[in-house]
PDB file of C-alpha atoms and ligand atoms in Angstrom:
ATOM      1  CA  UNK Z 564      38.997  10.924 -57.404  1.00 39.00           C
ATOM      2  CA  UNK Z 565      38.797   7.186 -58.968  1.00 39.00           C
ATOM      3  CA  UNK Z 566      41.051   5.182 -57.887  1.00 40.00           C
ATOM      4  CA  UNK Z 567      41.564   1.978 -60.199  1.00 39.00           C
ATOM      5  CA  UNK Z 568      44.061   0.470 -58.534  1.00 42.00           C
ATOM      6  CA  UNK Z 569      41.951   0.612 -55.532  1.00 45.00           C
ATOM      7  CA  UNK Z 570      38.625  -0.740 -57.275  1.00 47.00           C
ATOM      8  CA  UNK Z 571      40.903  -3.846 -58.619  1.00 45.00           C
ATOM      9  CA  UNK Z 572      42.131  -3.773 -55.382  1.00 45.00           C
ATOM     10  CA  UNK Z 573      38.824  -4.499 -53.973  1.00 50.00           C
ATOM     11  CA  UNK Z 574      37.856  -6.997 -56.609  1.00 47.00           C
ATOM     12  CA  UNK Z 575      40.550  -8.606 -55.515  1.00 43.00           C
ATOM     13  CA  UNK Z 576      39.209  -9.010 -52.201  1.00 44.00           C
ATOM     14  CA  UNK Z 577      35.570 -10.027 -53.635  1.00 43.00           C
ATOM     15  CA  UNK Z 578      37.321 -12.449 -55.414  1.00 41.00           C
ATOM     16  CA  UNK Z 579      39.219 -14.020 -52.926  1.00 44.00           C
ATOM     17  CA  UNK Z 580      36.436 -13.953 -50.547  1.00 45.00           C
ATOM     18  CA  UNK Z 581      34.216 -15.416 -53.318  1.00 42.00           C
ATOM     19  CA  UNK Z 582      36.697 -18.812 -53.721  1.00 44.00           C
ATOM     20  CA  UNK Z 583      37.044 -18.936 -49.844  1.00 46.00           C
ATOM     21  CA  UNK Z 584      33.112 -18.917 -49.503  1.00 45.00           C
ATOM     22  CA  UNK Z 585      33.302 -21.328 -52.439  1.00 43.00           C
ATOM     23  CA  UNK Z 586      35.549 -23.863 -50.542  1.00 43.00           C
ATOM     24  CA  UNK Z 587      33.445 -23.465 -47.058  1.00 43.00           C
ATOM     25  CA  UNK Z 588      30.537 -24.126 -48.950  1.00 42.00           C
ATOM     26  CA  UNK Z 589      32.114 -27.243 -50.959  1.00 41.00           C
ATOM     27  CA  UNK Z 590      33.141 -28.811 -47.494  1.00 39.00           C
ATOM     28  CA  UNK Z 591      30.049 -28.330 -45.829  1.00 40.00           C
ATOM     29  CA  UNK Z 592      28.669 -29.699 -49.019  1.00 40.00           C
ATOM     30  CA  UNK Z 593      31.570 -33.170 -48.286  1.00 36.00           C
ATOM     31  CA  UNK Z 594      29.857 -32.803 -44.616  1.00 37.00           C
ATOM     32  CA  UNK Z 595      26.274 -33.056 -44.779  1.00 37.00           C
ATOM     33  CA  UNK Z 596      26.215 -35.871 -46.984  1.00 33.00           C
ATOM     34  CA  UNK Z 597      25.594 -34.556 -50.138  1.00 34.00           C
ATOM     35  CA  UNK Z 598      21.884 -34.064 -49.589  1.00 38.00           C
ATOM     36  CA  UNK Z 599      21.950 -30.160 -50.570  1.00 36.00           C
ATOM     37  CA  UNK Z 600      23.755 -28.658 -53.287  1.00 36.00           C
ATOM     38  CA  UNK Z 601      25.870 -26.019 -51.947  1.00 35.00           C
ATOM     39  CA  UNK Z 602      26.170 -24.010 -48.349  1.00 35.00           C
ATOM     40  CA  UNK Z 603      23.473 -23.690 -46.649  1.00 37.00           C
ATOM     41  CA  UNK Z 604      20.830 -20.723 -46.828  1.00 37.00           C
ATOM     42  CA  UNK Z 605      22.134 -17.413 -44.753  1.00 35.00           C
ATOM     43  CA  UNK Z 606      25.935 -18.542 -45.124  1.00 36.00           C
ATOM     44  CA  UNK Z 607      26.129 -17.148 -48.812  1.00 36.00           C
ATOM     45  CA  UNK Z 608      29.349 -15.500 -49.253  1.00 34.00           C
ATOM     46  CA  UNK Z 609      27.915 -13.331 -51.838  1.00 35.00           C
ATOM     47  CA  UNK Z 610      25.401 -12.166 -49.192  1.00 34.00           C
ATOM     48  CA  UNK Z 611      28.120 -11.526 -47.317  1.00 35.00           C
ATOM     49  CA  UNK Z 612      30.195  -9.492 -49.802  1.00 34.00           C
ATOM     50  CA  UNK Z 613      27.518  -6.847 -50.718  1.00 35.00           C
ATOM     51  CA  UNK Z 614      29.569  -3.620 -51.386  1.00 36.00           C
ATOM     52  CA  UNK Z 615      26.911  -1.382 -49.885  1.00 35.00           C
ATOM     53  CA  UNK Z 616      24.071   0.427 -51.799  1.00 37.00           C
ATOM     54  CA  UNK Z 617      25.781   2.531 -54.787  1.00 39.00           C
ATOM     55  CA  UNK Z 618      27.573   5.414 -54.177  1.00 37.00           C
ATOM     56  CA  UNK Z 619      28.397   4.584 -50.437  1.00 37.00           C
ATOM     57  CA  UNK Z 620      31.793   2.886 -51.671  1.00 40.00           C
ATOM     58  CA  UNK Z 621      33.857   4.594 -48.457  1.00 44.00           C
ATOM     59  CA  UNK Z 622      31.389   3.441 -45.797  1.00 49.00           C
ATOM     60  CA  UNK Z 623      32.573   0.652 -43.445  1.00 52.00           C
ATOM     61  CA  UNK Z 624      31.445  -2.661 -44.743  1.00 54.00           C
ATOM     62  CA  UNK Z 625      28.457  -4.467 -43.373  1.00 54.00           C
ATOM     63  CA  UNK Z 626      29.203  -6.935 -40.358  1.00 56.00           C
ATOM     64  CA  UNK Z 627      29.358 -10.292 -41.666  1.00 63.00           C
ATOM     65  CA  UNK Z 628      25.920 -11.492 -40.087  1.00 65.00           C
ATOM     66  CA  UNK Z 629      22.757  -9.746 -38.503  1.00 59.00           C
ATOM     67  CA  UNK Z 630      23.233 -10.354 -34.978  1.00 57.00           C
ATOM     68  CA  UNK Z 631      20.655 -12.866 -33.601  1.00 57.00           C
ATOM     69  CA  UNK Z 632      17.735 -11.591 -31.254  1.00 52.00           C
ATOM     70  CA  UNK Z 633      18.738 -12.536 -27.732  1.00 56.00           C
ATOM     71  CA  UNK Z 634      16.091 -14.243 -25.598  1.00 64.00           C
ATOM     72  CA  UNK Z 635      13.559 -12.053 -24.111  1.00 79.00           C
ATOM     73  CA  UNK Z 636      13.460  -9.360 -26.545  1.00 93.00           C
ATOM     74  CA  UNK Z 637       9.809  -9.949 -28.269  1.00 95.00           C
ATOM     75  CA  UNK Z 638      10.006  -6.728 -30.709  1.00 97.00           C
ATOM     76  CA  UNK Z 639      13.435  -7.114 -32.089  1.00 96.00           C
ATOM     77  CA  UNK Z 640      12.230  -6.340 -35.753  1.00 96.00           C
ATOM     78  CA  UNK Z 641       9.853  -4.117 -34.657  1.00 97.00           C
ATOM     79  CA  UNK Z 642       9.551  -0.298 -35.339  1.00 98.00           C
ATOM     80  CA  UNK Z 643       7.318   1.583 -33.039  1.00 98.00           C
ATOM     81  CA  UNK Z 644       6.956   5.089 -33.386  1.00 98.00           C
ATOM     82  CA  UNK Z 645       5.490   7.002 -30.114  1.00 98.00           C
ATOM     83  CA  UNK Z 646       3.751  10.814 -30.162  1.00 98.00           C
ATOM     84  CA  UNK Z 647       4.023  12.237 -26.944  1.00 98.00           C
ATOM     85  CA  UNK Z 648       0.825  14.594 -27.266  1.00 98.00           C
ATOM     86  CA  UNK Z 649       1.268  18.392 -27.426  1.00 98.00           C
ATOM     87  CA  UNK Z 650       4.974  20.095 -26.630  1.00 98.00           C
ATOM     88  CA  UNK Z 651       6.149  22.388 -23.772  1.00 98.00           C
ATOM     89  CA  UNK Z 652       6.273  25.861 -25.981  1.00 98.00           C
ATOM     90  CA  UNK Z 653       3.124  25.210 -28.036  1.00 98.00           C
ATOM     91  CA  UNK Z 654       1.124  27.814 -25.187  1.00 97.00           C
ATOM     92  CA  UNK Z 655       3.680  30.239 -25.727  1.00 97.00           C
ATOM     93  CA  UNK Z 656       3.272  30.091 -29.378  1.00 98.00           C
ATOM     94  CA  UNK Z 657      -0.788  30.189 -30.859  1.00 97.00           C
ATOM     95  CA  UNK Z 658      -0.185  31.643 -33.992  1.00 97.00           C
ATOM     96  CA  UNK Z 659       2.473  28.713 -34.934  1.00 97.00           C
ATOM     97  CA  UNK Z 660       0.145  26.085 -33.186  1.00 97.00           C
ATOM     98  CA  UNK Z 661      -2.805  28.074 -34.490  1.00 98.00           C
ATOM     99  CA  UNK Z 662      -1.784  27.707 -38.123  1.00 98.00           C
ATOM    100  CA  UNK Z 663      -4.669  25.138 -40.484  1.00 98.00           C
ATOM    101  CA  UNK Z 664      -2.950  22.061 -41.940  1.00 97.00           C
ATOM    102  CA  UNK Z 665      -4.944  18.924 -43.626  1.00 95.00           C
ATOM    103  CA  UNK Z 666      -6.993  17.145 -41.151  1.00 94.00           C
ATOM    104  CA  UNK Z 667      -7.033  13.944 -43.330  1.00 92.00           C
ATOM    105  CA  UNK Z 668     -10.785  14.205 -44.747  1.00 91.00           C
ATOM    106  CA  UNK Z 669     -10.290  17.207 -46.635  1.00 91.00           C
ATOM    107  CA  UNK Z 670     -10.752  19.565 -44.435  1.00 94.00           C
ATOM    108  CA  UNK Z 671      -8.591  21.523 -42.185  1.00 96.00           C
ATOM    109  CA  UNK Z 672      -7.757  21.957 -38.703  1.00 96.00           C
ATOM    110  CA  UNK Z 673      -5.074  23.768 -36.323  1.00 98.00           C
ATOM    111  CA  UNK Z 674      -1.833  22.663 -36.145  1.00 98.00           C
ATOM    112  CA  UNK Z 675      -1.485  21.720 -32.409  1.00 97.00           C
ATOM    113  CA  UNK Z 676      -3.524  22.632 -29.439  1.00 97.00           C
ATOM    114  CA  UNK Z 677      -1.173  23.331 -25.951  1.00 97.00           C
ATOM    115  CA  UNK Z 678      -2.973  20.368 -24.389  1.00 98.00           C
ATOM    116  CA  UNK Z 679      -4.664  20.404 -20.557  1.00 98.00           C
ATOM    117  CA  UNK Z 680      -3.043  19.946 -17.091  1.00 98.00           C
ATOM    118  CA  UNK Z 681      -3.723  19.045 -13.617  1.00 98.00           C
ATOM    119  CA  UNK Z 682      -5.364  21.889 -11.528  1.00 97.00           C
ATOM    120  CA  UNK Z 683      -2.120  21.752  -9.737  1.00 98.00           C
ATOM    121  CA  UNK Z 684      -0.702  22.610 -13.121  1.00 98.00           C
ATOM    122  CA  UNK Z 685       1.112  19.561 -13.982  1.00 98.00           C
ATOM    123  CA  UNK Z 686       0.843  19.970 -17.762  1.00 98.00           C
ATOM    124  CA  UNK Z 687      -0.244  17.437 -20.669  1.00 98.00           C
ATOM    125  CA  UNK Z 688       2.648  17.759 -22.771  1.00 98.00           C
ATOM    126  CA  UNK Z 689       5.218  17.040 -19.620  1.00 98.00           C
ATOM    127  CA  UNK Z 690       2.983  13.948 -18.385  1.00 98.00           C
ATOM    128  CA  UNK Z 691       2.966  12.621 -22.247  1.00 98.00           C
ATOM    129  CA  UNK Z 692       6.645  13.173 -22.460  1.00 98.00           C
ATOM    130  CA  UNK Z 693       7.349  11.585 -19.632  1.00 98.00           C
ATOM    131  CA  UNK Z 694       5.522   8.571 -19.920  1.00 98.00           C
ATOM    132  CA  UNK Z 695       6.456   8.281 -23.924  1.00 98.00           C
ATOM    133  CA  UNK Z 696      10.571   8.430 -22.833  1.00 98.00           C
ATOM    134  CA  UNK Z 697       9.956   5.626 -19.739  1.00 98.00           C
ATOM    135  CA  UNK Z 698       7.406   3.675 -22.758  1.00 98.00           C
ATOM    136  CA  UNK Z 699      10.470   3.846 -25.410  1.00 98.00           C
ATOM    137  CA  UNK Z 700      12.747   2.449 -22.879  1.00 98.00           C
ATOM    138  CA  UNK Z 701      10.699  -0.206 -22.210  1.00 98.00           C
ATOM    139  CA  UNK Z 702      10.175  -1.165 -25.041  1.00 98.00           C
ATOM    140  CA  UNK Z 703      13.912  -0.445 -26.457  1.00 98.00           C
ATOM    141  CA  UNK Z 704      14.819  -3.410 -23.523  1.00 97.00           C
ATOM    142  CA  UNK Z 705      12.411  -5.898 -25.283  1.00 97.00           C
ATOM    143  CA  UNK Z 706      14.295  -5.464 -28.254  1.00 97.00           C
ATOM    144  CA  UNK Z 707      11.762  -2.716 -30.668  1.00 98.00           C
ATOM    145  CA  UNK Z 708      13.423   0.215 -32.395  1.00 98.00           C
ATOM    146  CA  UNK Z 709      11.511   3.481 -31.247  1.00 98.00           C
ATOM    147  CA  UNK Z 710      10.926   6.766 -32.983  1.00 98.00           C
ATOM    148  CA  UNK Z 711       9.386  10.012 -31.278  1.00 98.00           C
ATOM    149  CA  UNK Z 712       7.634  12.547 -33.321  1.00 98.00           C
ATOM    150  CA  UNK Z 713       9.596  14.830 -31.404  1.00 98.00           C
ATOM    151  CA  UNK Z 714      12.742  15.127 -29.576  1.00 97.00           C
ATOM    152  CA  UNK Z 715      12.409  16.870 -26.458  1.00 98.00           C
ATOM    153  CA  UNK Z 716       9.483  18.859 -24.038  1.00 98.00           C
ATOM    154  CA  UNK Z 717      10.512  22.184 -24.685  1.00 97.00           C
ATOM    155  CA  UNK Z 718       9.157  23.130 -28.569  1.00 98.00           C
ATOM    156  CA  UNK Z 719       6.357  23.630 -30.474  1.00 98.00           C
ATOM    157  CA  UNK Z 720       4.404  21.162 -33.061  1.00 96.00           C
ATOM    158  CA  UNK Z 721       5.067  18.860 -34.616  1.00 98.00           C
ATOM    159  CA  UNK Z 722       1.529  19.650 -36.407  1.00 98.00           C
ATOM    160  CA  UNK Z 723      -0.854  16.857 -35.974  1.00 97.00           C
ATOM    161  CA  UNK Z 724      -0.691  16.236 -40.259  1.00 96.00           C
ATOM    162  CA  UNK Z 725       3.219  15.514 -39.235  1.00 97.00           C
ATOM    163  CA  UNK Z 726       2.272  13.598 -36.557  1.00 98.00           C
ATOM    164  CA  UNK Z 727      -0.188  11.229 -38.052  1.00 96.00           C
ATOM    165  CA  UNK Z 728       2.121  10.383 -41.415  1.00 95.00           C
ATOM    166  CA  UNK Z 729       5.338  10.064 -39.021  1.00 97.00           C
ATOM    167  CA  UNK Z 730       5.269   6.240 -38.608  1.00 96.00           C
ATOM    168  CA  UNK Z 731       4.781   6.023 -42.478  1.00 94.00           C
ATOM    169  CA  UNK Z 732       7.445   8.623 -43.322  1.00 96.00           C
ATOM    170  CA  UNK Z 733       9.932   6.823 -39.900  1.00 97.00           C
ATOM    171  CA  UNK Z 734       9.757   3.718 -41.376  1.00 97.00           C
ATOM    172  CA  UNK Z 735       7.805   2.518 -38.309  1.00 98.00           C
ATOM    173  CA  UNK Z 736       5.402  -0.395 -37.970  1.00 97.00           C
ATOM    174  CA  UNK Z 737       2.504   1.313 -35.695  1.00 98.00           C
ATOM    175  CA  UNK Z 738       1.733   4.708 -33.765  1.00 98.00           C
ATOM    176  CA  UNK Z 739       0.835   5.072 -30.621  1.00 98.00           C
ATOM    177  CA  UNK Z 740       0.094   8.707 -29.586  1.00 98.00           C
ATOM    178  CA  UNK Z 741       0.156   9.615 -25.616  1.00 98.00           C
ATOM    179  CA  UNK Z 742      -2.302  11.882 -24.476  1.00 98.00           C
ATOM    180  CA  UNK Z 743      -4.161  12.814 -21.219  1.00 98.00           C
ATOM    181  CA  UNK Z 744      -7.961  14.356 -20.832  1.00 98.00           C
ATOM    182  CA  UNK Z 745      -9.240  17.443 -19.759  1.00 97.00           C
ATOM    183  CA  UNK Z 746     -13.176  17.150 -19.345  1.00 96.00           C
ATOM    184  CA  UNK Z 747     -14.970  20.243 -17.197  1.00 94.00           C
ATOM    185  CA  UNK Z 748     -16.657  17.290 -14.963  1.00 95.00           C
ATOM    186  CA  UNK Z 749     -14.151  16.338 -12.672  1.00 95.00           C
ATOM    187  CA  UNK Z 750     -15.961  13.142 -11.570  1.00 96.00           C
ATOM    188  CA  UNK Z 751     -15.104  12.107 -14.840  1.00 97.00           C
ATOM    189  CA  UNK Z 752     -12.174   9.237 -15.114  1.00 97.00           C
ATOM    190  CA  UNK Z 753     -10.869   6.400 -16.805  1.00 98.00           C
ATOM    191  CA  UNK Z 754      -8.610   6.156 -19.435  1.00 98.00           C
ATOM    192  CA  UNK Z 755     -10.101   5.523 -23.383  1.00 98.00           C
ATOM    193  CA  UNK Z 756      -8.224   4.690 -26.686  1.00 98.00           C
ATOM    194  CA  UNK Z 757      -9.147   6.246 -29.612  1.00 98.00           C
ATOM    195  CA  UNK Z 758      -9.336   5.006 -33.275  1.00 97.00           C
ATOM    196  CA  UNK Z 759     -10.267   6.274 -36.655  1.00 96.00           C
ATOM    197  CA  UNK Z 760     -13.358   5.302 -38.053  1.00 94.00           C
ATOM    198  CA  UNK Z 761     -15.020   5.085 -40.556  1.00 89.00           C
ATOM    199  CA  UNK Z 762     -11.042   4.256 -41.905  1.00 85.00           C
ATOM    200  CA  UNK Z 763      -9.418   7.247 -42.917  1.00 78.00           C
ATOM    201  CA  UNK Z 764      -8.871   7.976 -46.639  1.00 72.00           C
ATOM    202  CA  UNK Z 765      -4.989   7.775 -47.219  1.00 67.00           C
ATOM    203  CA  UNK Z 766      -3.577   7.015 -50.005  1.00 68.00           C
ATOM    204  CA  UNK Z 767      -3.481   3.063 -49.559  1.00 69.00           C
ATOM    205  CA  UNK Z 768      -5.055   0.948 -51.918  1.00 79.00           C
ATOM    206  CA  UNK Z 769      -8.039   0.006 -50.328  1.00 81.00           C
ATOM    207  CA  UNK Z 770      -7.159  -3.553 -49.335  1.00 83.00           C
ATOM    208  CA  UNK Z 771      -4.749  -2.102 -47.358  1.00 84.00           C
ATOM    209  CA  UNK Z 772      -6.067   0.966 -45.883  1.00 86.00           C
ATOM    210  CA  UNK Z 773      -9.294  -2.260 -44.113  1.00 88.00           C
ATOM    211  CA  UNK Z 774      -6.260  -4.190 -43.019  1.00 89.00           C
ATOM    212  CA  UNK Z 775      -4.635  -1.348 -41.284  1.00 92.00           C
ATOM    213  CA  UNK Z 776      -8.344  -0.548 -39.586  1.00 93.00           C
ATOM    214  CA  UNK Z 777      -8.559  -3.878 -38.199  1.00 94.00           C
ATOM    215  CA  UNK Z 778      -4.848  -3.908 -37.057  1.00 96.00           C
ATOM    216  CA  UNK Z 779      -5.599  -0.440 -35.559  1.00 97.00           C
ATOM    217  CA  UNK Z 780      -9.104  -2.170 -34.101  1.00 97.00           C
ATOM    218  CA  UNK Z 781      -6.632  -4.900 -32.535  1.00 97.00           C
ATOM    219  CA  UNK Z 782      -4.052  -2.708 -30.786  1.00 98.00           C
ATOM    220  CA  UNK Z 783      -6.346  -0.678 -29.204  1.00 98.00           C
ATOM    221  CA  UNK Z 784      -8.621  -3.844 -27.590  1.00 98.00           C
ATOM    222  CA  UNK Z 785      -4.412  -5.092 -26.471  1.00 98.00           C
ATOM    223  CA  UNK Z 786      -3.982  -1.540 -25.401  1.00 98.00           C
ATOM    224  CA  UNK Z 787      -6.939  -1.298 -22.887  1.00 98.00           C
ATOM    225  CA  UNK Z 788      -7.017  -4.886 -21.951  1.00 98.00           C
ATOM    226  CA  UNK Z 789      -2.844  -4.189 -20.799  1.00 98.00           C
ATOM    227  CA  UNK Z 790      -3.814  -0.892 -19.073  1.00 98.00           C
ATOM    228  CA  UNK Z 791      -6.920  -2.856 -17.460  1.00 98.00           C
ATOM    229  CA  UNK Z 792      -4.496  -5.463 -16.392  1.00 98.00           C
ATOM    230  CA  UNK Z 793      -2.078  -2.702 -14.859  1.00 98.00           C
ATOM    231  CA  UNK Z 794      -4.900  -1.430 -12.558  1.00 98.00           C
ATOM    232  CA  UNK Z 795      -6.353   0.998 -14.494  1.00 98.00           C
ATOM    233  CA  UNK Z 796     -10.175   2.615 -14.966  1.00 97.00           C
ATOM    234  CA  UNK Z 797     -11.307   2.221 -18.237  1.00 98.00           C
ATOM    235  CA  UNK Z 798     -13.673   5.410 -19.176  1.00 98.00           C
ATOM    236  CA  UNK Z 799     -17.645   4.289 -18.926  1.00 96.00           C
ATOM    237  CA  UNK Z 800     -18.294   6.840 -21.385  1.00 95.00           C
ATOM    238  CA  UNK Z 801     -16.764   4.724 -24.485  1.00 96.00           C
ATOM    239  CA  UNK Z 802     -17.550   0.980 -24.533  1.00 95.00           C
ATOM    240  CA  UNK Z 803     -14.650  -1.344 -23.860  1.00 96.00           C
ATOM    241  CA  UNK Z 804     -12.881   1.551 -23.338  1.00 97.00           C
ATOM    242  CA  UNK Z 805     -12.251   2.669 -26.812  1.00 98.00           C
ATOM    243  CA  UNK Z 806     -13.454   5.677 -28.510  1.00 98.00           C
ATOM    244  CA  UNK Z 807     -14.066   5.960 -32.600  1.00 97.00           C
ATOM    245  CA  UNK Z 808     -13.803   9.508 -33.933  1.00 96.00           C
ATOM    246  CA  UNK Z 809     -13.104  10.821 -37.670  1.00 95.00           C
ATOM    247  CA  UNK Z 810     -11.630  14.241 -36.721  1.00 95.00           C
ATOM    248  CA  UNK Z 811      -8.096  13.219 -35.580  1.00 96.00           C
ATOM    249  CA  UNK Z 812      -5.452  14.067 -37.945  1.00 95.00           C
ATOM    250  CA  UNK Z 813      -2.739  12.049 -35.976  1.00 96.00           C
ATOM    251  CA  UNK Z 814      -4.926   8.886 -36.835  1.00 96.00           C
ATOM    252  CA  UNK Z 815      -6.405  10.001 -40.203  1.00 94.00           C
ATOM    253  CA  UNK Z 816      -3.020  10.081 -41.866  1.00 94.00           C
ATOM    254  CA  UNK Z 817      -1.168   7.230 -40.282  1.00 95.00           C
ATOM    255  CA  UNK Z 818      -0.694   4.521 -42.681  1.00 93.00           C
ATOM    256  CA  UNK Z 819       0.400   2.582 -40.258  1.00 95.00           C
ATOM    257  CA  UNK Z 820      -1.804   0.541 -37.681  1.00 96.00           C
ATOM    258  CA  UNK Z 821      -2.601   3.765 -34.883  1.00 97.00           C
ATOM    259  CA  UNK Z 822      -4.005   4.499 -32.047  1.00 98.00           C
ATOM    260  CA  UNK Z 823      -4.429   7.400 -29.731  1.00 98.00           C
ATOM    261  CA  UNK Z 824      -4.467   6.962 -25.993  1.00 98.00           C
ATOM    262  CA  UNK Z 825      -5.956   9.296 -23.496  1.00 98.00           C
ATOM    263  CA  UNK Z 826      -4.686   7.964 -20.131  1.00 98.00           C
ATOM    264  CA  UNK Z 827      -6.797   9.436 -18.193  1.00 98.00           C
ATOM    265  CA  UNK Z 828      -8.578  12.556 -16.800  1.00 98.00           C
ATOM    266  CA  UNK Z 829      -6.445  15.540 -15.611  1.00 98.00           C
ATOM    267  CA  UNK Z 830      -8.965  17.298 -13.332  1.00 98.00           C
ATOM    268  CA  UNK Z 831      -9.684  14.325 -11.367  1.00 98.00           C
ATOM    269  CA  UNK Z 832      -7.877  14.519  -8.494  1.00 98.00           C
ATOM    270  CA  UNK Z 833      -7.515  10.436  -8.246  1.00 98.00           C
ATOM    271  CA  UNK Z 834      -6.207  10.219 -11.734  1.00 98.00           C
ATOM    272  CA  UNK Z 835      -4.406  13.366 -11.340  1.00 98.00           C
ATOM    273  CA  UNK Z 836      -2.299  12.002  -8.204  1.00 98.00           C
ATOM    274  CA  UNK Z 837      -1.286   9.278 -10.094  1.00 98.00           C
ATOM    275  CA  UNK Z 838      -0.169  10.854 -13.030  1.00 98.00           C
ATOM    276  CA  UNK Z 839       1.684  13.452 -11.466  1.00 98.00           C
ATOM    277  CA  UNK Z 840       3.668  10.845  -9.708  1.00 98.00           C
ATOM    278  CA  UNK Z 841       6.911   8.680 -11.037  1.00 98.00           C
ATOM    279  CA  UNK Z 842       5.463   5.528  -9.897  1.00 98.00           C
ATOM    280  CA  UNK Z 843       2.092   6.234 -11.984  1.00 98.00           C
ATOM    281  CA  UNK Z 844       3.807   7.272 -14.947  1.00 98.00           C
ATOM    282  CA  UNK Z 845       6.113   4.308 -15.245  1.00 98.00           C
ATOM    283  CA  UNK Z 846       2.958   1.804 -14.762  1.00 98.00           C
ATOM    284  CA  UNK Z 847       1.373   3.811 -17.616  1.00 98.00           C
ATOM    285  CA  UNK Z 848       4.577   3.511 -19.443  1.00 98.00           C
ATOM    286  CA  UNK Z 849       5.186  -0.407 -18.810  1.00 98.00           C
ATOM    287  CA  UNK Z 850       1.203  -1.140 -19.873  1.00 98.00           C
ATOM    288  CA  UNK Z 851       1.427   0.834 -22.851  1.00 98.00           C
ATOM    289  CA  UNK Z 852       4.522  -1.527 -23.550  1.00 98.00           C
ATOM    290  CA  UNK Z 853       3.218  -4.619 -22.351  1.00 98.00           C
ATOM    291  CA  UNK Z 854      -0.319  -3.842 -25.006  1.00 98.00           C
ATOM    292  CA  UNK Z 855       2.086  -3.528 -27.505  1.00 98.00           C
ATOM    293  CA  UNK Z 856       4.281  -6.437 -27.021  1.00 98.00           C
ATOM    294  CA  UNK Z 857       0.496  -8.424 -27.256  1.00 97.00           C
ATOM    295  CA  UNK Z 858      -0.708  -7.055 -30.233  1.00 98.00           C
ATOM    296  CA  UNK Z 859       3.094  -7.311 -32.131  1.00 97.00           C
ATOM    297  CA  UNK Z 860       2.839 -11.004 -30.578  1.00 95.00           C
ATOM    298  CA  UNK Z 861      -0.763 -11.554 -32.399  1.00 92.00           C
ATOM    299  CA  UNK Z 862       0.472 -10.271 -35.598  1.00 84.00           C
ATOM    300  CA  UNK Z 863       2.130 -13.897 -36.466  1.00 59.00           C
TER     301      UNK Z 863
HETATM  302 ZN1   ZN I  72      -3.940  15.915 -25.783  1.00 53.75          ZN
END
């Protein structure tokens, strides 16, 4: 399967390119004065040459520069991976959603729960779908690469363990999980964001793990303050609007900056009309975006 003729072949090329990178870089060099000693920085043909990681010698070769970020798109660079809470066959299905995985702290809890609804019966897991897909796009336009923990509304788990070490495991740079409440008390409303605390035990060295709390203590305060600024309640029963629990395995194992968001209260009929319509769920979606634009912003 070697071919030598075709790895001289290439060497060729390298070589070529090499002397022609050589000469751009020895005019630019005539051109600038003399006051730096070869090409400039980013214009490297060597950079430019890189065969590819080893063993993928067939793939297509690299275009020649990374495209530069167009105006208006504030999270190109950025990785944000979104859990839409719950999934659409996870009632159907309580022994698979029922099954104990680590919570995070040692201990154990279920899988995945089927979520709440609307007393019309507009469920959790279609409301968090929804408003994770319109939140990806919106974000996708400002420039951020988005993962989803999973891939449509109609399947069961991921389990929360999966969930909360997906943005580690996706490459991503934070998690934001979309959820929706259920409380008995129907006069209950406003939306809260959750975060863990005390900071979960991962495996981070500890430096880290108290840098990711404080990143996770930042997104949430951009989080509310967005939602806040798109019209919505914040819950009175968590100050500021953000709630700090220990027993959430979808924060407990993110090693990434996370939070969870519960947008608001199902069985309030005020919260509930606005969830259950488009225009609600796309405000949700663009504040959700706009919190995380803010925080990526205040990152430096
Ligand atoms: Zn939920």
């Amino acid at each position: 399967m070697t071919a030598p003729t075709g790895r001289a072949g290439r060497w060729v090329v390298v070589l070529g390119v090499l002397l022609a990178g050589l000469a751009v870089g020895w005019f630019s060099w005539l051109a600038s004065g003399a006051d730096q000693p070869g090409p400039p920085s980013g214009s490297s043909p060597t950079a430019q040459l890189t065969p590819g990681a080893p063993g993928t010698r067939s793939s297509p070769p690299a275009p020649a520069a990374p495209p530069v970020p167009a105006q208006g798109t504030p999270l190109a660079g950025i990785t944000v991976a979104l859990d839409p809470g719950h999934n659409g066959a996870n009632g159907r299905n309580p022994r698979e959603v029922g099954a104990l995985v680590p919570d995070g702290r040692g201990g154990r809890k279920a899988c995945n729960t089927a979520g709440t609804s609307t007393d019309a019966g507009y469920a959790e897991h279609a409301f968090a779908w929804d408003v994770t897909s319109r939140t990806a796009a919106v974000l996708e336009a400002s420039g951020a690469r988005v993962v989803l923990t999973r891939a449509d509304d109609d399947g069961v788990g991921p389990c929360v363990d999966v969930r909360g070490a997906f943005a580690q495991d996706a490459g991503a740079d934070v998690l934001v999980s979309v959820h929706a409440n259920g409380s008995d008390d129907r006069s209950a409303r406003g939306f809260f964001a959750i975060v863990a605390d005390p900071p979960p035990e991962v495996e981070q060295a500890p430096q880290a793990r108290e840098a990711n709390a404080a990143a996770s203590g930042d997104l949430s305060g951009e989080l509310v303050t967005a939602l806040v600024a798109a019209g919505f309640t914040p819950s009175a029963q968590h100050q500021d609007g953000i709630s700090r629990r220990a027993d959430l395995a979808t924060l407990n194992l993110a090693e990434r900056p996370a939070v969870l968001l519960e947008l608001g209260e199902m069985r309030n009929a005020e919260e509930a009309a606005v969830m259950s319509s488009e225009e609600g769920r796309q405000r949700y979606a663009d504040a959700i975006a706009a919190g995380l634009t803010a925080w990526a912003a205040g990152r430096g």
